[in-house]
CSV table of C-alpha atoms in Angstrom, one decimal:
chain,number,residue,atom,x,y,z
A,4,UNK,CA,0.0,0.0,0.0
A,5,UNK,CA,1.6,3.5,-1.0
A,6,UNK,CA,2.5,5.2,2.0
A,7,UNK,CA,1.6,9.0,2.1
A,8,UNK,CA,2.5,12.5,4.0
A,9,UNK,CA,0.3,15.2,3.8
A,10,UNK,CA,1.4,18.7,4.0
A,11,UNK,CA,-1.4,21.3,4.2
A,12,UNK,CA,-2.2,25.0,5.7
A,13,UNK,CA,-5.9,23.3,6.0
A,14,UNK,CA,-8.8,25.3,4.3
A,15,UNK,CA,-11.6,24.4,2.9
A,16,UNK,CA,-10.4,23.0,-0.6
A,17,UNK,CA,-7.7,21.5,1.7
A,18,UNK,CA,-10.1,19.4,3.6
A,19,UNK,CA,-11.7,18.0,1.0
A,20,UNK,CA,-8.0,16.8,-0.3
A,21,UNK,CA,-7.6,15.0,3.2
A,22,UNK,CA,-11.4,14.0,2.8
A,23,UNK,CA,-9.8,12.2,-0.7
A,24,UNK,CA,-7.1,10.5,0.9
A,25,UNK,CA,-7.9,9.6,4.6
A,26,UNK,CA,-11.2,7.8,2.9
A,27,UNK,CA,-9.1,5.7,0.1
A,28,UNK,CA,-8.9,2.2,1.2
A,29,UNK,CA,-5.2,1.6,-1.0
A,30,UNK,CA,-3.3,4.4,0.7
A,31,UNK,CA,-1.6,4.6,3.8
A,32,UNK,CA,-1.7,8.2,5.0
A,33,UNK,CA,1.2,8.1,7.8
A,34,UNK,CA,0.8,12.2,9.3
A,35,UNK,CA,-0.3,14.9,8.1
A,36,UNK,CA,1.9,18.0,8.5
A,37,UNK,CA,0.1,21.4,9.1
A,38,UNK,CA,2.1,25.1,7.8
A,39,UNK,CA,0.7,28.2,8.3
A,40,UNK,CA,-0.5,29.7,4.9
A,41,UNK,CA,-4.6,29.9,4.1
A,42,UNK,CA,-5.0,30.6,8.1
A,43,UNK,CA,-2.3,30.8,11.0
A,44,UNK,CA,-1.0,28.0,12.1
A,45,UNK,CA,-3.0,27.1,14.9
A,46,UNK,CA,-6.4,27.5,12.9
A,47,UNK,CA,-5.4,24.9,9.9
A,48,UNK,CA,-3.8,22.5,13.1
A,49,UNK,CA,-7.4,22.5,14.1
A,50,UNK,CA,-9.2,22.4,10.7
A,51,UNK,CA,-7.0,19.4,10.2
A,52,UNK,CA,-8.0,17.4,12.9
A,53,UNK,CA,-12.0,18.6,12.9
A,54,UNK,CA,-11.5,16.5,8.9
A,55,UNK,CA,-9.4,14.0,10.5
A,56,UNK,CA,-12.4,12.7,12.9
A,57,UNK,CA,-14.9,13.5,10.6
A,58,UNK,CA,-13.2,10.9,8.4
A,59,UNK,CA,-12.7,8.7,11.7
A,60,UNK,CA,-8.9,8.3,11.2
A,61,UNK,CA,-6.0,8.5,13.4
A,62,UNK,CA,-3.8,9.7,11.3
A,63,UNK,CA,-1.3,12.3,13.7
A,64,UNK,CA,-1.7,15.8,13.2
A,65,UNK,CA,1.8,17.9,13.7
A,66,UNK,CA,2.1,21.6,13.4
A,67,UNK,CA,5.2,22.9,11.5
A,68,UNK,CA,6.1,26.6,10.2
A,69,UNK,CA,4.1,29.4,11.9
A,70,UNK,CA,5.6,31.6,9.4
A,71,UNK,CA,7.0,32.3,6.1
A,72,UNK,CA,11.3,31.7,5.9
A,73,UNK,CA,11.7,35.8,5.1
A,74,UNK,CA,7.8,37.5,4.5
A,75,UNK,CA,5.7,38.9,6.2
A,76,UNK,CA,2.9,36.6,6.7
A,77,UNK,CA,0.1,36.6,3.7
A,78,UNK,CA,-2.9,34.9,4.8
A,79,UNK,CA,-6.3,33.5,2.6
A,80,UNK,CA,-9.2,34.4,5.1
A,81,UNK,CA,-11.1,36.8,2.0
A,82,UNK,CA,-10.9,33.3,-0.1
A,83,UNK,CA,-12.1,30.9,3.1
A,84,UNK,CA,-13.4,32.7,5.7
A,85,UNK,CA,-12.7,33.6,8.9
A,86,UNK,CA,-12.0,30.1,10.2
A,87,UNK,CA,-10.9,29.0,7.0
A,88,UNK,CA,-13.4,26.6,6.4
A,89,UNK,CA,-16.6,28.9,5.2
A,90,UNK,CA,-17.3,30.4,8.2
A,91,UNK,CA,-20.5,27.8,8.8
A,92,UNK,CA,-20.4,27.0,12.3
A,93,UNK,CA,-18.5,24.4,13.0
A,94,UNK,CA,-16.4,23.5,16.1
A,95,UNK,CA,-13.3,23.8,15.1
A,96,UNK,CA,-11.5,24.1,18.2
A,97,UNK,CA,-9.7,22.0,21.1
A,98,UNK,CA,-8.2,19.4,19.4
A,99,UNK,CA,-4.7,18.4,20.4
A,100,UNK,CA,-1.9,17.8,17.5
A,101,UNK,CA,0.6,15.4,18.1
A,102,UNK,CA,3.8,15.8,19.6
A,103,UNK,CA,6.3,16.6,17.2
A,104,UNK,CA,7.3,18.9,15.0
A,105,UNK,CA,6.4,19.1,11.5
A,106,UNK,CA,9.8,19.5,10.1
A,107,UNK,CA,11.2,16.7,12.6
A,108,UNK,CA,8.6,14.3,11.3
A,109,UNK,CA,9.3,15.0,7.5
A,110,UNK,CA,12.7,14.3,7.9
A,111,UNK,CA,12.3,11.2,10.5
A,112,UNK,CA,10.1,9.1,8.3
A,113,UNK,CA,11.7,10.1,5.0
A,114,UNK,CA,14.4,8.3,6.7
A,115,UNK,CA,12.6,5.2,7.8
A,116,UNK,CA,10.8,4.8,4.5
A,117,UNK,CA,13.1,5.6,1.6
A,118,UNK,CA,11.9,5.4,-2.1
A,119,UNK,CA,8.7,4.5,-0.3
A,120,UNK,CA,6.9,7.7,0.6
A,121,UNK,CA,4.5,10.3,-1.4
A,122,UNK,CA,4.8,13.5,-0.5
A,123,UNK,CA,1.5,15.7,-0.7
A,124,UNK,CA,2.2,19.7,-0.3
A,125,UNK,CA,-1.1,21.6,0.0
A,126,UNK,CA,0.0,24.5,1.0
A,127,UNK,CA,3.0,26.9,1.4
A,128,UNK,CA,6.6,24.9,1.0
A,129,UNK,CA,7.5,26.3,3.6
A,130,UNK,CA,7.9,23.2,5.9
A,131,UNK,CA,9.3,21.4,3.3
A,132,UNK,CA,12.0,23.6,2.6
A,133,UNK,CA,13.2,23.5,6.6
A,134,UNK,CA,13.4,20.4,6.2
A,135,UNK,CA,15.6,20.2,3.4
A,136,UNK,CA,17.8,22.9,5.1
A,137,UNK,CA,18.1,21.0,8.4
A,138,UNK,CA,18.4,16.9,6.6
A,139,UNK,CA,19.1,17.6,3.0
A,140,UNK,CA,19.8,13.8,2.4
A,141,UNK,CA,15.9,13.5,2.4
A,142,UNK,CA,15.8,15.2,-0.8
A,143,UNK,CA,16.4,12.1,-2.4
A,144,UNK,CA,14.5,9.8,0.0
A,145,UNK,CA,11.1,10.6,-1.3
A,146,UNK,CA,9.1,8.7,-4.2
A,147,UNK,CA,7.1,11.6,-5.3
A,148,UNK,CA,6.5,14.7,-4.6
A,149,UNK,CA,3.2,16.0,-5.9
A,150,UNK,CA,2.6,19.3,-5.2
A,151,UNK,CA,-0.4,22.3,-5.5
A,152,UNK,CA,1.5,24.7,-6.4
A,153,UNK,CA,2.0,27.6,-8.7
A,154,UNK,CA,0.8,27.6,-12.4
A,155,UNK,CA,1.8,25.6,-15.8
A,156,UNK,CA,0.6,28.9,-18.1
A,157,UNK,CA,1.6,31.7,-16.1
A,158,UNK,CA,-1.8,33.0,-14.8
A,159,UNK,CA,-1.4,33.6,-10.9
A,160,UNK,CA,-4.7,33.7,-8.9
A,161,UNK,CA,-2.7,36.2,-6.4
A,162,UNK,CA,-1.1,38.6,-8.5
A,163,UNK,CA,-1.0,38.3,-12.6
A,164,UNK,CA,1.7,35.8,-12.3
A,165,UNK,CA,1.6,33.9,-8.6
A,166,UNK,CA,-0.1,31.3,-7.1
A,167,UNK,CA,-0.9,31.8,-3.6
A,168,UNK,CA,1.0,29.0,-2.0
A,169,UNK,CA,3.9,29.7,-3.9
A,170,UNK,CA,3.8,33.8,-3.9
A,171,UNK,CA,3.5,34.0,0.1
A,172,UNK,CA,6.8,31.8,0.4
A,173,UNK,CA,8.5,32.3,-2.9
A,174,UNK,CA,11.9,31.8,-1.2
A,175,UNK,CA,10.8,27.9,0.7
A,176,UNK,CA,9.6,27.2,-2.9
A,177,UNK,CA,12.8,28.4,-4.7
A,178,UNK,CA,14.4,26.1,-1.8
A,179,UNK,CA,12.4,23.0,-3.1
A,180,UNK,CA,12.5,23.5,-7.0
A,181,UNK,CA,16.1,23.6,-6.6
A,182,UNK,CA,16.3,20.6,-4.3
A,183,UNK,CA,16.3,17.6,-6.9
A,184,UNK,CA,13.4,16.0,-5.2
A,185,UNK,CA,10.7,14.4,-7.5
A,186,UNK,CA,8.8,16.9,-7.8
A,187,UNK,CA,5.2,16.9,-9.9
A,188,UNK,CA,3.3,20.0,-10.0
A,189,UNK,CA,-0.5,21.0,-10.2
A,190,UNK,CA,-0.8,24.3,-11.2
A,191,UNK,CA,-3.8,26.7,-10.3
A,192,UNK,CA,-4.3,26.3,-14.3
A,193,UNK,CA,-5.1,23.0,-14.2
A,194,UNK,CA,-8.1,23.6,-11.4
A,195,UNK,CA,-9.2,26.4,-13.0
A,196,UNK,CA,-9.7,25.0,-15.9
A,197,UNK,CA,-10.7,21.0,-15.3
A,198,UNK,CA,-11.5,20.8,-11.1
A,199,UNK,CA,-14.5,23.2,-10.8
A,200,UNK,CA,-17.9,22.3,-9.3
A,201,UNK,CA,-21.2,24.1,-10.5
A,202,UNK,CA,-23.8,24.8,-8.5
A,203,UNK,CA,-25.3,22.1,-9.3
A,204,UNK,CA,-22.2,19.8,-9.0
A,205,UNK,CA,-22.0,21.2,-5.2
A,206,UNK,CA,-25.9,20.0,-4.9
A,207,UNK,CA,-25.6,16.5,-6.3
A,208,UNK,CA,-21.9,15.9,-3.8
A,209,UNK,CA,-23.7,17.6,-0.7
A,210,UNK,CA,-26.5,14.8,-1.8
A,211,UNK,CA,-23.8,12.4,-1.3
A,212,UNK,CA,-24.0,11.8,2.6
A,213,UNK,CA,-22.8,13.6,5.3
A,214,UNK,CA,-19.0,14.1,4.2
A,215,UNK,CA,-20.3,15.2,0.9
A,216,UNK,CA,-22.1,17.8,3.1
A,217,UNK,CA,-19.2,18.7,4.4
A,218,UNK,CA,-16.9,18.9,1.4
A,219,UNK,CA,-19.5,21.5,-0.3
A,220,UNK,CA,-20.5,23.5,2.6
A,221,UNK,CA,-17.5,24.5,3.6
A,222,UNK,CA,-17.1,25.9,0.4
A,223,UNK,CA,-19.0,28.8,0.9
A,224,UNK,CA,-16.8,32.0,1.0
A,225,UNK,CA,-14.6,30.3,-1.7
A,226,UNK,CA,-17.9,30.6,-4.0
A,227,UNK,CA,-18.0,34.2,-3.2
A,228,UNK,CA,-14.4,34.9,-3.6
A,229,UNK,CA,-14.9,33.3,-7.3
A,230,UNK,CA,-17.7,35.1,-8.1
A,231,UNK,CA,-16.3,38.0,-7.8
A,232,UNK,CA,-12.3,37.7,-7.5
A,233,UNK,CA,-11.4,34.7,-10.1
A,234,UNK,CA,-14.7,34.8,-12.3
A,235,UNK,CA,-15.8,31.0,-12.0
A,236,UNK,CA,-19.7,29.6,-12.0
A,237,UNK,CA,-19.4,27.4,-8.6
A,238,UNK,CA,-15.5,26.7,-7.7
A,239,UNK,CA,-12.5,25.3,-8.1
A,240,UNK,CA,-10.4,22.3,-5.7
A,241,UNK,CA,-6.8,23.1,-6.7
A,242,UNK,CA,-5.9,20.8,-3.6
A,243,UNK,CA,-8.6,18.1,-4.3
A,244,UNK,CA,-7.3,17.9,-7.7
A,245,UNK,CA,-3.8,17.7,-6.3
A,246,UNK,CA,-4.4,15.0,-4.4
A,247,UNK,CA,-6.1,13.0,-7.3
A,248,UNK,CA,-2.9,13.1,-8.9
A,249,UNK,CA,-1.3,11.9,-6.1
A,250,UNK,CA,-3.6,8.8,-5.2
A,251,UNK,CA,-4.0,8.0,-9.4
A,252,UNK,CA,-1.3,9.4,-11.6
A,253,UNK,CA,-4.1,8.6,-14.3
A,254,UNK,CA,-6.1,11.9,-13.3
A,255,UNK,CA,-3.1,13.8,-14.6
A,256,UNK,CA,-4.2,14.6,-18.2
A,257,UNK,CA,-1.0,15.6,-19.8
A,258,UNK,CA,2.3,16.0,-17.9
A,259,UNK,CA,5.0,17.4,-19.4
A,260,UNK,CA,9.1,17.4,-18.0
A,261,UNK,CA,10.5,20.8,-18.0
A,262,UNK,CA,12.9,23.3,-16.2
A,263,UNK,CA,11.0,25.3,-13.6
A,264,UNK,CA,11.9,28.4,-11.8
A,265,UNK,CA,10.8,30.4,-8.5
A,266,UNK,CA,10.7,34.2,-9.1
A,267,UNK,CA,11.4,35.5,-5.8
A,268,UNK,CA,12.9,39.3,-6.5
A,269,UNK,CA,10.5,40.4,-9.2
A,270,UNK,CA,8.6,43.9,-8.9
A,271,UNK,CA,5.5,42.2,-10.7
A,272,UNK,CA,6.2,38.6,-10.6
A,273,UNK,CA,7.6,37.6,-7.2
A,274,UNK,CA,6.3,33.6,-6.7
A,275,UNK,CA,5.6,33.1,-10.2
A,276,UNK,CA,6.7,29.7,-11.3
A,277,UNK,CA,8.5,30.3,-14.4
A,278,UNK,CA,8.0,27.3,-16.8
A,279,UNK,CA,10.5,27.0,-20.0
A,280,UNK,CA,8.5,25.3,-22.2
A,281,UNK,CA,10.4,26.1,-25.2
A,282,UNK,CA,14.0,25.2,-23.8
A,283,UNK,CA,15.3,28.5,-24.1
A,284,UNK,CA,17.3,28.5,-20.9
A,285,UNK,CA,19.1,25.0,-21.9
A,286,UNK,CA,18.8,24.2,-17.6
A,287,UNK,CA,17.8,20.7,-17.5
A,288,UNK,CA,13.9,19.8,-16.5
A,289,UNK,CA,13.9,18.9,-12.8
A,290,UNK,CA,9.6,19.4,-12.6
A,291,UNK,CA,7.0,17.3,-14.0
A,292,UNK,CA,4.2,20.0,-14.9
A,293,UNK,CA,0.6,18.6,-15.0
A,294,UNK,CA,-1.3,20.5,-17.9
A,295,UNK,CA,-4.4,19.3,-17.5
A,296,UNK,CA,-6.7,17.1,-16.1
A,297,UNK,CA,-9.1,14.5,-16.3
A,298,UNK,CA,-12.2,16.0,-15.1
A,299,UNK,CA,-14.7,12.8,-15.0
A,300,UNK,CA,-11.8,10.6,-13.3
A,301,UNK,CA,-11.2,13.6,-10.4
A,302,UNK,CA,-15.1,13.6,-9.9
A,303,UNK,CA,-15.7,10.0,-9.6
A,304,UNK,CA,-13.0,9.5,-7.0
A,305,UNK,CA,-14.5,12.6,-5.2
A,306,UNK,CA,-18.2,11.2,-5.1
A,307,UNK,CA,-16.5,7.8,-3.7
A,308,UNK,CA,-14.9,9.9,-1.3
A,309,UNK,CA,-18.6,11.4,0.1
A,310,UNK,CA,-20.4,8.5,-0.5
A,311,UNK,CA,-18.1,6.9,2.2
């Protein structure tokens, strides 16, 4: 059974991605890692376990980076709310994480499973990137890393060119790309354009049972922020779609291999992933950049999920 780490600033596009994962039966989710990024620290650590026991697994929940390496702290309340998961009402406190930290745990089990382990990054690289810094040995100790994170095409969903987890720690991110690990990356294009739920896509998952419920309510400021901010009918699950990929490599549409740069000093394009599709920089490819995605694959696994 693929063995799995989950790193996520949990939100509500973020829960559903655990919902995906803690509810397949062929993967063996070992921790999940919490950052700060969407919400502070403390808040995702808490929206993590809430999905955790909603899903009734026991997976550990650790809290990692509180902060960005060098930035002041951008966070993603306008996009989820002010509890980060749609501001509906539910109890999201008094959990308690486990023990250790984030960082430490990356790099400890890295260690006792090597070549064995998919890493998931949700959110901001930022724990990732630590961990590299303080173990880098564990760059190579990884099966995959599969990653939501900046964009294939260039179109940012923060600025004109950044993705948010990307553009609120461009330098952690410039810190993985560099890194060697096997990275495989999601863009913001590729839920834009093939991981968005209608209206009535929301209706028929919330139809689903009680974690379909879940996995559409929480949605509700995201819809808003859409509407109005990133102009789509419903919304989009850059995380869920990430974590598709993870669980099936099928989902992923059309992958392509090619050199992949973090812009972290730019005026106008600080956290843009910059994607040399044409070869023009000769550096050799050390991303695989998911294009696109299969959109009735993604939604079948996601009504399994909430029909659980």
């Amino acid at each position: 059974m693929p063995r799995m780490i989950i790193d996520t600033d949990t939100a509500s596009d973020d829960a559903v991605a655990l919902v995906l994962a803690l509810t397949a039966a062929d993967v063996d989710v070992l921790a999940i890692t919490v950052v700060a990024g969407n919400v502070p620290l403390e808040m995702g650590v808490q929206n993590a376990i809430y999905t955790r026991d909603l899903c009734r697994s026991t997976v550990p929940v650790h809290a990692g980076a509180d902060r960005p390496l060098l930035r002041e702290q951008v966070l993603a309340h306008d996009v989820h709310g002010a509890d980060g998961m749609g501001d509906i009402g539910l109890p999201l406190t008094g959990g308690e994480p486990a023990p250790d930290h984030a960082v430490d745990v990356l790099i400890e089990l890295a260690r006792r499973y090597p070549g064995e382990i998919t890493l998931v990054t949700l959110g901001p690289l930022t724990n990732v990137a630590l961990a590299l810094r303080k173990a880098p040995d564990i760059a190579g100790l990884f099966d995959r890393v599969v990653m939501m994170a900046g964009t294939g095409d260039g179109t940012g969903n923060v600025t004109p060119a950044a993705e948010f987890n990307v553009y609120v720690d461009p330098e952690a991110a410039d810190v993985v790309f560099r890194s060697g690990m096997p990275l495989e990356m999601v863009g913001w294009d590729v839920s834009r354009n093939d991981a968005t739920l209608t209206p009535a896509d929301a209706e028929e998952l919330a139809a689903l049972g009680p974690l379909g419920e879940f996995c559409a309510g929480i949605q509700r400021q995201l819809i808003e922020f859409c509407r109005t901010v990133t102009h789509i009918d419903g919304f989009d699950l850059p995380d869920p779609v990430t974590m598709a990929v993870a669980i099936d490599p099928g989902v992923a549409a059309r992958v392509v291999h090619r050199p992949v740069a973090v812009e972290t000093t730019g005026t106008q394009t600080a956290g843009m992933t910059v994607v040399d599709h044409l070869g023009v920089t000769d550096r050799p490819a050390n991303v695989h950049v998911v294009l696109a995605a299969d959109r009735a694959r993604f939604l079948s696994m996601l009504h399994r999920a909430c029909a659980r």
